[in-house]
JSON list of C-alpha atoms in Angstrom, two decimals:
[
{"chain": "A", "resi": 1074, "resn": "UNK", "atom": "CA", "xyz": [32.83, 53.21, -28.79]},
{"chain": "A", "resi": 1075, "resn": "UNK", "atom": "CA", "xyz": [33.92, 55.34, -26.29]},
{"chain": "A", "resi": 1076, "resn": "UNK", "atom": "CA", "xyz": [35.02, 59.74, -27.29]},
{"chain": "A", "resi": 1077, "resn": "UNK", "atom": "CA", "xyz": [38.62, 59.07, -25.96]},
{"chain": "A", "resi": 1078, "resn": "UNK", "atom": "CA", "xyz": [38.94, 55.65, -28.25]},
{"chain": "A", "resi": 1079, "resn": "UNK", "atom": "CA", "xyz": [37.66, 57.65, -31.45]},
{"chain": "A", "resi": 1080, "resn": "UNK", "atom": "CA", "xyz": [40.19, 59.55, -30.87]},
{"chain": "A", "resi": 1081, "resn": "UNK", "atom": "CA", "xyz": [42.87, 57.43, -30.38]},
{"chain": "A", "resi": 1082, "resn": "UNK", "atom": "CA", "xyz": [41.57, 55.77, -33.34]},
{"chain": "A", "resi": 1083, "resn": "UNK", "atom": "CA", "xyz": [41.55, 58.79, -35.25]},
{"chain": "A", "resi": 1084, "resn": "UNK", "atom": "CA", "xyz": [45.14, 60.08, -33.92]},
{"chain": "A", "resi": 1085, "resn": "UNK", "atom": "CA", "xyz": [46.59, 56.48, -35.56]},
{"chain": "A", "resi": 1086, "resn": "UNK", "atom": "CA", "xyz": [45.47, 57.21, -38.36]},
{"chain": "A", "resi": 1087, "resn": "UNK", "atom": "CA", "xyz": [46.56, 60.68, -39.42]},
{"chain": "A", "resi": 1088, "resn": "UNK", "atom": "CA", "xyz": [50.05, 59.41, -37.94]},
{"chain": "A", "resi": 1089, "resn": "UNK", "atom": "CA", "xyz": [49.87, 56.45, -40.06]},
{"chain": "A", "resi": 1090, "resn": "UNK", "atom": "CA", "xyz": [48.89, 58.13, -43.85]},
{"chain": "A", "resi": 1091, "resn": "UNK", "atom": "CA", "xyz": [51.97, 61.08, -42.92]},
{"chain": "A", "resi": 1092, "resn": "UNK", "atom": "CA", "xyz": [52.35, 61.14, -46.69]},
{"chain": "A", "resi": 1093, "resn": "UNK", "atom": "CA", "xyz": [48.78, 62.69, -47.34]},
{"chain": "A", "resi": 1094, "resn": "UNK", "atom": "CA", "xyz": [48.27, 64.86, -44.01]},
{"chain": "A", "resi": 1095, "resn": "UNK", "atom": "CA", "xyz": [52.26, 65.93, -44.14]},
{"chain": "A", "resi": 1096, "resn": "UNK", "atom": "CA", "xyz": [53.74, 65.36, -47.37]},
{"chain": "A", "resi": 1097, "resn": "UNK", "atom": "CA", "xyz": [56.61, 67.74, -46.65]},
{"chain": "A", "resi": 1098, "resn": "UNK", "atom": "CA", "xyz": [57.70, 65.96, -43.55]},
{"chain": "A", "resi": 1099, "resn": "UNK", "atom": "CA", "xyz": [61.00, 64.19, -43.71]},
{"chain": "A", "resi": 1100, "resn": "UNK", "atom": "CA", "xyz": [59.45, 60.93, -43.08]},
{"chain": "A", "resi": 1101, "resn": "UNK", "atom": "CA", "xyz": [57.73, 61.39, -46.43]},
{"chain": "A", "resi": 1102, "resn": "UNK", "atom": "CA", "xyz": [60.54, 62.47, -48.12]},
{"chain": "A", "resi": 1103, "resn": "UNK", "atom": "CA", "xyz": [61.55, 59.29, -47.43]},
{"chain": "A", "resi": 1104, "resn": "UNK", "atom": "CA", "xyz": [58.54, 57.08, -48.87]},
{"chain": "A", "resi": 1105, "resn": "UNK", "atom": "CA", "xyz": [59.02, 59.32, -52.17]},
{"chain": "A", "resi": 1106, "resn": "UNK", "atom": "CA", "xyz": [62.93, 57.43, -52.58]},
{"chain": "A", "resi": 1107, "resn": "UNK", "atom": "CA", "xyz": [61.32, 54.25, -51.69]},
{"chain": "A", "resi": 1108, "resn": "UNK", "atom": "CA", "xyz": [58.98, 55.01, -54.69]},
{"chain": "A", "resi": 1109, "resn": "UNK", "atom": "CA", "xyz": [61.79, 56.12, -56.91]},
{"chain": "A", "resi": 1110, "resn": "UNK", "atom": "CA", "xyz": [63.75, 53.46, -56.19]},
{"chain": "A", "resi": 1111, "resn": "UNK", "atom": "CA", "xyz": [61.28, 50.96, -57.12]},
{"chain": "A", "resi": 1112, "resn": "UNK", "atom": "CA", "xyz": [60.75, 52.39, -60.25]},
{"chain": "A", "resi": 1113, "resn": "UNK", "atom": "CA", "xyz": [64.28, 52.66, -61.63]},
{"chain": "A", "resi": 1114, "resn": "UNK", "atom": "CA", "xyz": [64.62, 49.26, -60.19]},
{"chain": "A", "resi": 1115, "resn": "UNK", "atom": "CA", "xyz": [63.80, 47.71, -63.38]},
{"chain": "A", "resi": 1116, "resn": "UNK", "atom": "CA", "xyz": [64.61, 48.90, -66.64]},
{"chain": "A", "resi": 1117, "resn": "UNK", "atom": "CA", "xyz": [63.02, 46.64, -69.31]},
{"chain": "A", "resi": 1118, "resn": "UNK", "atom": "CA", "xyz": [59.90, 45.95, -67.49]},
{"chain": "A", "resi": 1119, "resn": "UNK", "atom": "CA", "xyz": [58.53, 48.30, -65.65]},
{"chain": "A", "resi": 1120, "resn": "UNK", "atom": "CA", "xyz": [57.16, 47.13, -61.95]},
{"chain": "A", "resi": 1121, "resn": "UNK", "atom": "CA", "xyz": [53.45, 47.56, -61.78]},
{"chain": "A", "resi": 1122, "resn": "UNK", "atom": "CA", "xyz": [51.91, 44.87, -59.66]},
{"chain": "A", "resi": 1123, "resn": "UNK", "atom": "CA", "xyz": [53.55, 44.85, -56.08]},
{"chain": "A", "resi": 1124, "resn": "UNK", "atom": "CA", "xyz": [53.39, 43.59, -52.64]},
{"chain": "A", "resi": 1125, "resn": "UNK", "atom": "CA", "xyz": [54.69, 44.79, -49.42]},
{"chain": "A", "resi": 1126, "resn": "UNK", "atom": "CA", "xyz": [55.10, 42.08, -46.66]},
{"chain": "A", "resi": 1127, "resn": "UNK", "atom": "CA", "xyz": [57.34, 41.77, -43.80]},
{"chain": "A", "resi": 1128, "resn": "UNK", "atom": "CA", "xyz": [58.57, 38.69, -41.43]},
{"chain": "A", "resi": 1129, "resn": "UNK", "atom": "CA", "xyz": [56.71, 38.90, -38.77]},
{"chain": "A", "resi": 1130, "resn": "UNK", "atom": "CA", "xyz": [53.62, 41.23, -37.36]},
{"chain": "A", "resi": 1131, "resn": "UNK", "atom": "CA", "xyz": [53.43, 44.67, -36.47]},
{"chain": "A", "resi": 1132, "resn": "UNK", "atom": "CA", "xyz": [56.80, 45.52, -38.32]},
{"chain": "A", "resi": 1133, "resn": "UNK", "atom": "CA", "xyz": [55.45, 48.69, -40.39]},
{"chain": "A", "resi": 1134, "resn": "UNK", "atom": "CA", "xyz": [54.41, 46.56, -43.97]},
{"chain": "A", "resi": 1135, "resn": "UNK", "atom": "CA", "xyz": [50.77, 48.21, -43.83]},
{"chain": "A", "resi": 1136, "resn": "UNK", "atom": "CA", "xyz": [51.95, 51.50, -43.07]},
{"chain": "A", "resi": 1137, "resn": "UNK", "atom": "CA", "xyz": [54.48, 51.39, -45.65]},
{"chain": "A", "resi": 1138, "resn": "UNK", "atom": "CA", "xyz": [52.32, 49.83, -48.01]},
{"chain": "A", "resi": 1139, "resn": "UNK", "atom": "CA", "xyz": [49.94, 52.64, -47.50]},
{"chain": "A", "resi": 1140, "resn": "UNK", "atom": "CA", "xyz": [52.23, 55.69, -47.60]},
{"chain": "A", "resi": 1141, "resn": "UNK", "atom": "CA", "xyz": [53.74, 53.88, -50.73]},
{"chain": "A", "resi": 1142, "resn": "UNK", "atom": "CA", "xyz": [50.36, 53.97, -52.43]},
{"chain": "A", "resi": 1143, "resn": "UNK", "atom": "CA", "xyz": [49.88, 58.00, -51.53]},
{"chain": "A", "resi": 1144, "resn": "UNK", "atom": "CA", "xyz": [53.06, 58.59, -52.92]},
{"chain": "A", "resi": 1145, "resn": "UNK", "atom": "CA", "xyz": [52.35, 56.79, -55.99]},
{"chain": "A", "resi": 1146, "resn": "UNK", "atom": "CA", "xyz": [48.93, 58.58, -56.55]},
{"chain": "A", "resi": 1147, "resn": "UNK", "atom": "CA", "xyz": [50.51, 61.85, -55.49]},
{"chain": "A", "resi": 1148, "resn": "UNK", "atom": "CA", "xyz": [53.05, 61.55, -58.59]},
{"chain": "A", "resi": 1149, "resn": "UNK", "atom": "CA", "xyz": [48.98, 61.36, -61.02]},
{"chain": "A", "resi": 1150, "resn": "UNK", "atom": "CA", "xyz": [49.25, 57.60, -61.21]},
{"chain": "A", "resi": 1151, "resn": "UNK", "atom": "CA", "xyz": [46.09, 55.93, -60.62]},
{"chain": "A", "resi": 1152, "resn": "UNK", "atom": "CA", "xyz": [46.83, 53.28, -57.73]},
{"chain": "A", "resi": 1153, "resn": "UNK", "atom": "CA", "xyz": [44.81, 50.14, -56.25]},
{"chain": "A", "resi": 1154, "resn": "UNK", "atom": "CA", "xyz": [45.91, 48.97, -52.76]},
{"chain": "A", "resi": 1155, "resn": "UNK", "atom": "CA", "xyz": [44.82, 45.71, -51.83]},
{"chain": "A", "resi": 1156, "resn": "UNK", "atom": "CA", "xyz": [44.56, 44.24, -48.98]},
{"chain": "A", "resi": 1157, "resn": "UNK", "atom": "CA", "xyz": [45.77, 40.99, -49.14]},
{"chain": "A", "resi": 1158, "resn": "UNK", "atom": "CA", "xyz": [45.65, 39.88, -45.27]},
{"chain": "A", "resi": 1159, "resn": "UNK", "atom": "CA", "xyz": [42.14, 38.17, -45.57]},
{"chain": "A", "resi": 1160, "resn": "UNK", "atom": "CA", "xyz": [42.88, 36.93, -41.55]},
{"chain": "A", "resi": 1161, "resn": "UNK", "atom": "CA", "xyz": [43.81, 40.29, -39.89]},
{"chain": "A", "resi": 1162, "resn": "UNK", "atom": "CA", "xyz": [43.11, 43.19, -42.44]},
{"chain": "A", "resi": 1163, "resn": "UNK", "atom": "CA", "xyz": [43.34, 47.03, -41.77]},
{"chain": "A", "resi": 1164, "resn": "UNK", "atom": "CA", "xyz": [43.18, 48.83, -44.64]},
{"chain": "A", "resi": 1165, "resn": "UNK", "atom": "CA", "xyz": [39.71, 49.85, -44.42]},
{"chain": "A", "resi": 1166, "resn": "UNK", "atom": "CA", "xyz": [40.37, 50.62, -41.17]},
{"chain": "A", "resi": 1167, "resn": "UNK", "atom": "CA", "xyz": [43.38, 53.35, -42.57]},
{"chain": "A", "resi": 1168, "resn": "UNK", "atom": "CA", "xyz": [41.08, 54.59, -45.03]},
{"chain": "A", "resi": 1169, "resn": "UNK", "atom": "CA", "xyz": [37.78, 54.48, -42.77]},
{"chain": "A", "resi": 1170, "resn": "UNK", "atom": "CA", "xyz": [36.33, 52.54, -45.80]},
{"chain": "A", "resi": 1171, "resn": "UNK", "atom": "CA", "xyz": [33.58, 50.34, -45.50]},
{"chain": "A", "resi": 1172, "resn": "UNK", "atom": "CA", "xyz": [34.74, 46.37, -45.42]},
{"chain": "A", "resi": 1173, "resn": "UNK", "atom": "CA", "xyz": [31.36, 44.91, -46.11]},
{"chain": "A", "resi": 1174, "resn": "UNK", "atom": "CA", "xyz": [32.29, 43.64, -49.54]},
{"chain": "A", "resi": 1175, "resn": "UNK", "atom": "CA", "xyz": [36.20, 43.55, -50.95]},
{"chain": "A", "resi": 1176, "resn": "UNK", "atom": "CA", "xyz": [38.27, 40.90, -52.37]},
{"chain": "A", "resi": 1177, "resn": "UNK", "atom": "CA", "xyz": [36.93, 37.71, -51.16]},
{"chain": "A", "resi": 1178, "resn": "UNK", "atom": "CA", "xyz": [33.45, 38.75, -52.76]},
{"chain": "A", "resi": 1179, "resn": "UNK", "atom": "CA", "xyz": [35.65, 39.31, -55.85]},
{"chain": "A", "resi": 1180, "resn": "UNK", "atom": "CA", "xyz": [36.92, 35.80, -55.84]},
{"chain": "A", "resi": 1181, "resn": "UNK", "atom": "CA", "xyz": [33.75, 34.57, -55.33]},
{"chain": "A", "resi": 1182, "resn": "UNK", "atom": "CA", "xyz": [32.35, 36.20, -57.88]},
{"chain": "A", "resi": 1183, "resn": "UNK", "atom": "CA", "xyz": [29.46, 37.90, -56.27]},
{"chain": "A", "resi": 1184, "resn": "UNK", "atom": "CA", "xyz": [30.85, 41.33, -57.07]},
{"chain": "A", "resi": 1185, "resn": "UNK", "atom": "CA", "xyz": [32.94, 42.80, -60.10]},
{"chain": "A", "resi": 1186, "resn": "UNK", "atom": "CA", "xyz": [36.45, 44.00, -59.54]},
{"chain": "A", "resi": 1187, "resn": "UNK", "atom": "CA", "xyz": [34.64, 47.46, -60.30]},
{"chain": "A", "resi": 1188, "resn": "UNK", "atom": "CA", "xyz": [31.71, 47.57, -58.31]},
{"chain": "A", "resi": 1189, "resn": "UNK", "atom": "CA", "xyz": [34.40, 46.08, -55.16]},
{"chain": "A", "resi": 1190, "resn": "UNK", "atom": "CA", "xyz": [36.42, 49.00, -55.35]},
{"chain": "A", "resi": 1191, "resn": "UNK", "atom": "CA", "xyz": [36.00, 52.27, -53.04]},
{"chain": "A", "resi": 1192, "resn": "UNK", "atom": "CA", "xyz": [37.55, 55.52, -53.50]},
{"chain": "A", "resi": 1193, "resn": "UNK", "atom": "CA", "xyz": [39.79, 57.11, -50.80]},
{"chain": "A", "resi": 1194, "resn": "UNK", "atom": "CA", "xyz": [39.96, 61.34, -49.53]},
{"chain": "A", "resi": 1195, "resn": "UNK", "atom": "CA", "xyz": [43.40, 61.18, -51.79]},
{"chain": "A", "resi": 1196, "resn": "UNK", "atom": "CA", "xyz": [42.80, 61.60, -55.43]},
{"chain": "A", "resi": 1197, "resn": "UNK", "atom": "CA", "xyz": [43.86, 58.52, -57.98]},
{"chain": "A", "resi": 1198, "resn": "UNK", "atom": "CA", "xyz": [44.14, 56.37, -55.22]},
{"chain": "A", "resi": 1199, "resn": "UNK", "atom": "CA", "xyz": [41.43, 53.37, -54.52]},
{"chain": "A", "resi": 1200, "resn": "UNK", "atom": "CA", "xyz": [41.23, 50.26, -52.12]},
{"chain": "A", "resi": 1201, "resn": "UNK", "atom": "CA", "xyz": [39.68, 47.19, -52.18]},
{"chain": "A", "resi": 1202, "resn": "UNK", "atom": "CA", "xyz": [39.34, 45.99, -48.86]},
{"chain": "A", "resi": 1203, "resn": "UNK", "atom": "CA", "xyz": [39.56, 42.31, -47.90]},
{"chain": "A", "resi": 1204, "resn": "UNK", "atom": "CA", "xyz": [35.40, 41.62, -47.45]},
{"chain": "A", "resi": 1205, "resn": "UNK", "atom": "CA", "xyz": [34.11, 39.05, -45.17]},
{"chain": "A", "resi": 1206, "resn": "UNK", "atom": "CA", "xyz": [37.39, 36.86, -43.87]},
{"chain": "A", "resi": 1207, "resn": "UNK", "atom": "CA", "xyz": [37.20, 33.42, -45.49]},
{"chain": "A", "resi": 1208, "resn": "UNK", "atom": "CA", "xyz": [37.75, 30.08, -43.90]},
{"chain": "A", "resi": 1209, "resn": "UNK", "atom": "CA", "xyz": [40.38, 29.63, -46.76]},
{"chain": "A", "resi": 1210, "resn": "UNK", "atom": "CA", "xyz": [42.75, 32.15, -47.38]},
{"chain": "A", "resi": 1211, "resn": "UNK", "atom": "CA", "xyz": [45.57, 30.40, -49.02]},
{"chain": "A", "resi": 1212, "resn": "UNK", "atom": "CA", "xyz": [43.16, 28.67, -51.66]},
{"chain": "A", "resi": 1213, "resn": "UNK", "atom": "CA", "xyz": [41.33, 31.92, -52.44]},
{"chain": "A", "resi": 1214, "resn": "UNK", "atom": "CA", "xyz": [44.92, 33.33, -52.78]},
{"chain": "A", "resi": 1215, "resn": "UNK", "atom": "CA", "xyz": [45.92, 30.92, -55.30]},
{"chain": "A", "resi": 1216, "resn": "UNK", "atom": "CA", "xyz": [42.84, 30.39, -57.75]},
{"chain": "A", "resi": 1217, "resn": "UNK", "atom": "CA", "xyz": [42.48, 31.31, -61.08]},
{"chain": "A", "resi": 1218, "resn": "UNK", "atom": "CA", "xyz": [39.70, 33.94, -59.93]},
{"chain": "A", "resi": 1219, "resn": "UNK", "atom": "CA", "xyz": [42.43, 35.23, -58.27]},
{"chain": "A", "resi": 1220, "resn": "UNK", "atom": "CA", "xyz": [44.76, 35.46, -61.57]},
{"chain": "A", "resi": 1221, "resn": "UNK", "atom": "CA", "xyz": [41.94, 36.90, -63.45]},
{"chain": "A", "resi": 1222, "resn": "UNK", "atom": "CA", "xyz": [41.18, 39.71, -60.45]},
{"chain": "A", "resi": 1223, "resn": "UNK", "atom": "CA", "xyz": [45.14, 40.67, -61.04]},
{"chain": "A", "resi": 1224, "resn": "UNK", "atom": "CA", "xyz": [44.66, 40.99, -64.96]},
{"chain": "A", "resi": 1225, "resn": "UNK", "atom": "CA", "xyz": [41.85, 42.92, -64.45]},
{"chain": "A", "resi": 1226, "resn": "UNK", "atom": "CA", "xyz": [43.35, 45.55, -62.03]},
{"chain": "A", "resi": 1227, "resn": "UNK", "atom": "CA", "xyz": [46.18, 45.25, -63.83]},
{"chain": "A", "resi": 1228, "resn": "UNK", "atom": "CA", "xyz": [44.02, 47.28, -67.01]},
{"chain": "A", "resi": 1229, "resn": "UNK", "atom": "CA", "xyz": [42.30, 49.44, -65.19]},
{"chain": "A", "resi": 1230, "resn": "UNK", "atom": "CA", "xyz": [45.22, 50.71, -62.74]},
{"chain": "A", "resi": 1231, "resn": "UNK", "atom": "CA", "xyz": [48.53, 51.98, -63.57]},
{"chain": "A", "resi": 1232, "resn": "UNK", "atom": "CA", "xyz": [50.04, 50.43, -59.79]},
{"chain": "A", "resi": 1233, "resn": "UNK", "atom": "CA", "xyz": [48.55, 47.55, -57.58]},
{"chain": "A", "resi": 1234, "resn": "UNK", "atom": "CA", "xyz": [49.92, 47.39, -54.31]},
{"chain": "A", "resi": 1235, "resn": "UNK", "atom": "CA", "xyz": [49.08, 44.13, -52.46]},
{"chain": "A", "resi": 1236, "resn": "UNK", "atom": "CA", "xyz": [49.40, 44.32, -48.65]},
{"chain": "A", "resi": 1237, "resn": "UNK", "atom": "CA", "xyz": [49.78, 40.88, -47.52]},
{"chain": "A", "resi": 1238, "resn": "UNK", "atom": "CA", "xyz": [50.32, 39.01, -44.16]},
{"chain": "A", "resi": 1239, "resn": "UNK", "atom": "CA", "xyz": [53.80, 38.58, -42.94]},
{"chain": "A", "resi": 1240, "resn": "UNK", "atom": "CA", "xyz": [55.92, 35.59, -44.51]},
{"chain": "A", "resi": 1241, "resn": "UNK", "atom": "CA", "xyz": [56.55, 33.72, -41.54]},
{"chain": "A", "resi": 1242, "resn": "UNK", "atom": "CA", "xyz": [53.07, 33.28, -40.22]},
{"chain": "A", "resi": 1243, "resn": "UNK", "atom": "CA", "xyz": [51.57, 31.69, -43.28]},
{"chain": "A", "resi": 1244, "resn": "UNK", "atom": "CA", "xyz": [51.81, 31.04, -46.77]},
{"chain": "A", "resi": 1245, "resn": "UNK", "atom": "CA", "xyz": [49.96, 33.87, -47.97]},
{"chain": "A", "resi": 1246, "resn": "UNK", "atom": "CA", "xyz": [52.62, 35.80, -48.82]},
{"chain": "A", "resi": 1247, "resn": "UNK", "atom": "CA", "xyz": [54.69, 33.39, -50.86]},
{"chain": "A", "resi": 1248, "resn": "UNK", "atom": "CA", "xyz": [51.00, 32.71, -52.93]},
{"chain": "A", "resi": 1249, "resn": "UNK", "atom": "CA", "xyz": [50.44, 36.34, -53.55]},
{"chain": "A", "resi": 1250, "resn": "UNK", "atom": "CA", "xyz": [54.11, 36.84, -54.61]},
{"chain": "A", "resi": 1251, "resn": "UNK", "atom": "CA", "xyz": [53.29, 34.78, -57.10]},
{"chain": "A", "resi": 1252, "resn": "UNK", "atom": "CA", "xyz": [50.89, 37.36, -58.92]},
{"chain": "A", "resi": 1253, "resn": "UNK", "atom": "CA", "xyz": [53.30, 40.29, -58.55]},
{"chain": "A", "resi": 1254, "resn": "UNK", "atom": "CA", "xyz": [56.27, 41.90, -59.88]},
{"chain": "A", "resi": 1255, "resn": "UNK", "atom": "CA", "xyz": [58.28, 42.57, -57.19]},
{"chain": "A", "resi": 1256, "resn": "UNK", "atom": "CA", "xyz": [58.24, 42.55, -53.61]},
{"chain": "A", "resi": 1257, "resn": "UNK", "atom": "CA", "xyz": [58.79, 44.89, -50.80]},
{"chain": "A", "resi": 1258, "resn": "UNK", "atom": "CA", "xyz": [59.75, 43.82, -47.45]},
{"chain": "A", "resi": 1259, "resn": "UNK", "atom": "CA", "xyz": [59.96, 45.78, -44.52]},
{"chain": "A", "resi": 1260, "resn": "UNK", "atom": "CA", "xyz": [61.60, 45.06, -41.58]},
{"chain": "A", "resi": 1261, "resn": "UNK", "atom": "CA", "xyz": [61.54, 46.63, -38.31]},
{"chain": "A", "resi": 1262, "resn": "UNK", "atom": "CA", "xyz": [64.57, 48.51, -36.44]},
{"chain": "A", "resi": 1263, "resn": "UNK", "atom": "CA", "xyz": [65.20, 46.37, -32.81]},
{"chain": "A", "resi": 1264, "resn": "UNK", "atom": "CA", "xyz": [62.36, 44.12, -33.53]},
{"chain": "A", "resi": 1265, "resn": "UNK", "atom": "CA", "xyz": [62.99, 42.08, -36.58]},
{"chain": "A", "resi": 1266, "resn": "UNK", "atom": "CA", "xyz": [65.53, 39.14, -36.07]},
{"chain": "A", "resi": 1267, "resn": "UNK", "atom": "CA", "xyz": [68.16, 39.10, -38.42]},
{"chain": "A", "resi": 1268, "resn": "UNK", "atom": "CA", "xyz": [67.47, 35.37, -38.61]},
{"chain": "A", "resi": 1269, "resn": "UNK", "atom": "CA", "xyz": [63.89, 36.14, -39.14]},
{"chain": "A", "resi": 1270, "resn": "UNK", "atom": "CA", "xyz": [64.49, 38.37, -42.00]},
{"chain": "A", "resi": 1271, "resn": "UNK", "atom": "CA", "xyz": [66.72, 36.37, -43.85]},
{"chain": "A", "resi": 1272, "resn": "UNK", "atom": "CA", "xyz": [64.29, 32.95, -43.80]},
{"chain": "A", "resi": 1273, "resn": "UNK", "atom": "CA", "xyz": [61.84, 35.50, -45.14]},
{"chain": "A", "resi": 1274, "resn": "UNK", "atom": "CA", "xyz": [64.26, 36.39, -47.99]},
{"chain": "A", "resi": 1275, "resn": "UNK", "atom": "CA", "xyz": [64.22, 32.71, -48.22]},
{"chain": "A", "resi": 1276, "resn": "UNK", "atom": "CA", "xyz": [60.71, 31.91, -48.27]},
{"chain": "A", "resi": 1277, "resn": "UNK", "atom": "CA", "xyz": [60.02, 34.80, -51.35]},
{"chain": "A", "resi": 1278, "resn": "UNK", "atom": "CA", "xyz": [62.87, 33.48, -53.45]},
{"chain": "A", "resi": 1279, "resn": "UNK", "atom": "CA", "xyz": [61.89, 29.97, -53.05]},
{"chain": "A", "resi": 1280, "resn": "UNK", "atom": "CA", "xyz": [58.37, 31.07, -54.46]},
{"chain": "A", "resi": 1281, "resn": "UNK", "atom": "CA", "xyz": [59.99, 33.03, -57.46]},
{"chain": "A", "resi": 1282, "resn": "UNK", "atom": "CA", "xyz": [59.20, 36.37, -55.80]},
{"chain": "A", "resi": 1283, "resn": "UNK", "atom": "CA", "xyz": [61.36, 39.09, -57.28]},
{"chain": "A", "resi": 1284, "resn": "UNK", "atom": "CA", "xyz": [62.70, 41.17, -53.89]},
{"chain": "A", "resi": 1285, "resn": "UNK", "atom": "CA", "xyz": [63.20, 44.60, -54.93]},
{"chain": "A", "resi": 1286, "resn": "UNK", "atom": "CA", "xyz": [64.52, 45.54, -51.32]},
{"chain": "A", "resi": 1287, "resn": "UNK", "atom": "CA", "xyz": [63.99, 46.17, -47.58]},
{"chain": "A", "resi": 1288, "resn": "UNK", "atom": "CA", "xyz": [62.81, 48.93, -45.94]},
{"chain": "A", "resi": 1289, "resn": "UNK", "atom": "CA", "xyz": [63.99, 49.26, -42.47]},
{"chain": "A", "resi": 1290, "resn": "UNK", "atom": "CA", "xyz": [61.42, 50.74, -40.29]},
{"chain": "A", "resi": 1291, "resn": "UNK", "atom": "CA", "xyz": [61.38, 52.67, -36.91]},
{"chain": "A", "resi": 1292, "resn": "UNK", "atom": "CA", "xyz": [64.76, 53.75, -36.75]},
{"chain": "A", "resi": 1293, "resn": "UNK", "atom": "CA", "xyz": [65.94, 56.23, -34.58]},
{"chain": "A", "resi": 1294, "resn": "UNK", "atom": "CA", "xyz": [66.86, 59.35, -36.65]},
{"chain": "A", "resi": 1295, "resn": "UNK", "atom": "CA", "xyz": [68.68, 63.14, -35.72]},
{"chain": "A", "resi": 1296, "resn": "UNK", "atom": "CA", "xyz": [69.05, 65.77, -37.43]},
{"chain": "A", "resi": 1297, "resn": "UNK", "atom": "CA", "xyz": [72.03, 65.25, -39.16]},
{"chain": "A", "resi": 1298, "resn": "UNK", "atom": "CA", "xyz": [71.19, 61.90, -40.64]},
{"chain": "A", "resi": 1299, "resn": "UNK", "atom": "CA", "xyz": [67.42, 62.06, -41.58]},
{"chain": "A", "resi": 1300, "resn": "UNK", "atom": "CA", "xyz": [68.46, 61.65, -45.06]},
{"chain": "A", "resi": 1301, "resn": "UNK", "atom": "CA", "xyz": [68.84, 57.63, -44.50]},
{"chain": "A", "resi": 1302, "resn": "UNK", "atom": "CA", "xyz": [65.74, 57.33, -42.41]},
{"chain": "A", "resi": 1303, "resn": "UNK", "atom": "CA", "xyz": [62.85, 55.29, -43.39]},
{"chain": "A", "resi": 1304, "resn": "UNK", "atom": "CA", "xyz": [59.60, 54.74, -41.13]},
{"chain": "A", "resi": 1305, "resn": "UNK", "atom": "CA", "xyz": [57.27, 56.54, -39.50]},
{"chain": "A", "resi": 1306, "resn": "UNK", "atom": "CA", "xyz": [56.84, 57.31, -35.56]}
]
């Protein structure tokens, strides 16, 4: 890999985790409401296993989902973010983490949840990456290794964050839904189709998902308004 790519690499990366290298930016200010509002968004049972998704690619779900899970360590909870795309996954690649073993070794029962699980630069806050990418997604999604994985993380973490593929390229989504207690979806100012997003919406409440709301990403902000801006640049 070439010096220049490294550090394009590395540029994406402190740009993408803005909550941990600039938690006083406005952009983070904005992650911490997210995080408040998903916790007064239920009052008799508190929201502990979640998933961030979004209707199509490249609309800002794993960024979210990642600055969400800073902002829930930075408040001394102690976090798991998953990553839940077993086809295209990048959270190892936000936390340069290892992904020779993660989920799918989980599910397969070669490794514990324990031993799976890597610790991250920002304290109370630990990934499991996806692992080798399985011929069968979906199915590895929806087993009862799967439901046991959840239980498990669900006692030894006070959050799990699931960062999943988007809802309109494959079923993944609506499966992991299916473990969680609310969803997040992101959508993606000038990019996302209104049509899109709403057979998204669809999609999760035909699968029983509980939508907690929508973050709309990449919007152009000013000065005066920054106060209603969520996303990163």
């Amino acid at each position: 890999m070439s010096r220049k790519l490294r550090k394009a690499i590395s540029n994406l990366t402190q740009r993408s985790l803005i909550t941990h290298n600039n938690p006083k930016s406005p952009i983070s200010e904005q992650y911490r409401t997210i995080r408040t509002n998903i916790q007064f968004s239920s009052v008799d049972h508190e929201n502990r296993i979640l998933m961030v998704t979004s209707a199509g690619p490249a609309e800002g779900k794993s960024t979210t989902a990642a600055n969400l899970a800073v902002v829930l360590a930075q408040q001394g909870k102690s976090v798991l973010l998953v990553d839940g795309d077993l086809r295209k996954p990048t959270v190892h690649y936000t936390f340069k983490v290892s992904n020779i073993h993660g989920i799918t070794n989980v599910l397969t029962r070669q490794l514990s949840l324990g031993d799976a699980v890597q610790r991250t630069k920002v304290e109370e806050l630990f990934v499991l990456p996806s692992g080798p990418i399985p011929p069968n997604p979906s199915e590895l999604l929806n087993s009862k290794a799967m439901e046991m994985m959840v239980e498990d993380a669900s006692h030894k973490f006070d959050y799990v964050l699931f960062d999943s593929p988007p809802v309109l390229a494959v079923t993944d989504a609506q499966v992991l839904s299916s473990h969680c207690d609310g969803v997040v979806l992101v959508t993606s100012s000038g990019q996302t189709e209104k049509d899109e997003a709403l057979k998204a919406k669809e999609l999760l409440e035909n699968a029983n998902a509980k939508i907690l709301g929508v973050v709309l990403n990449g919007k152009e902000s000013n000065s005066t308004n920054y106060y209603y801006y969520y996303g990163g640049k």
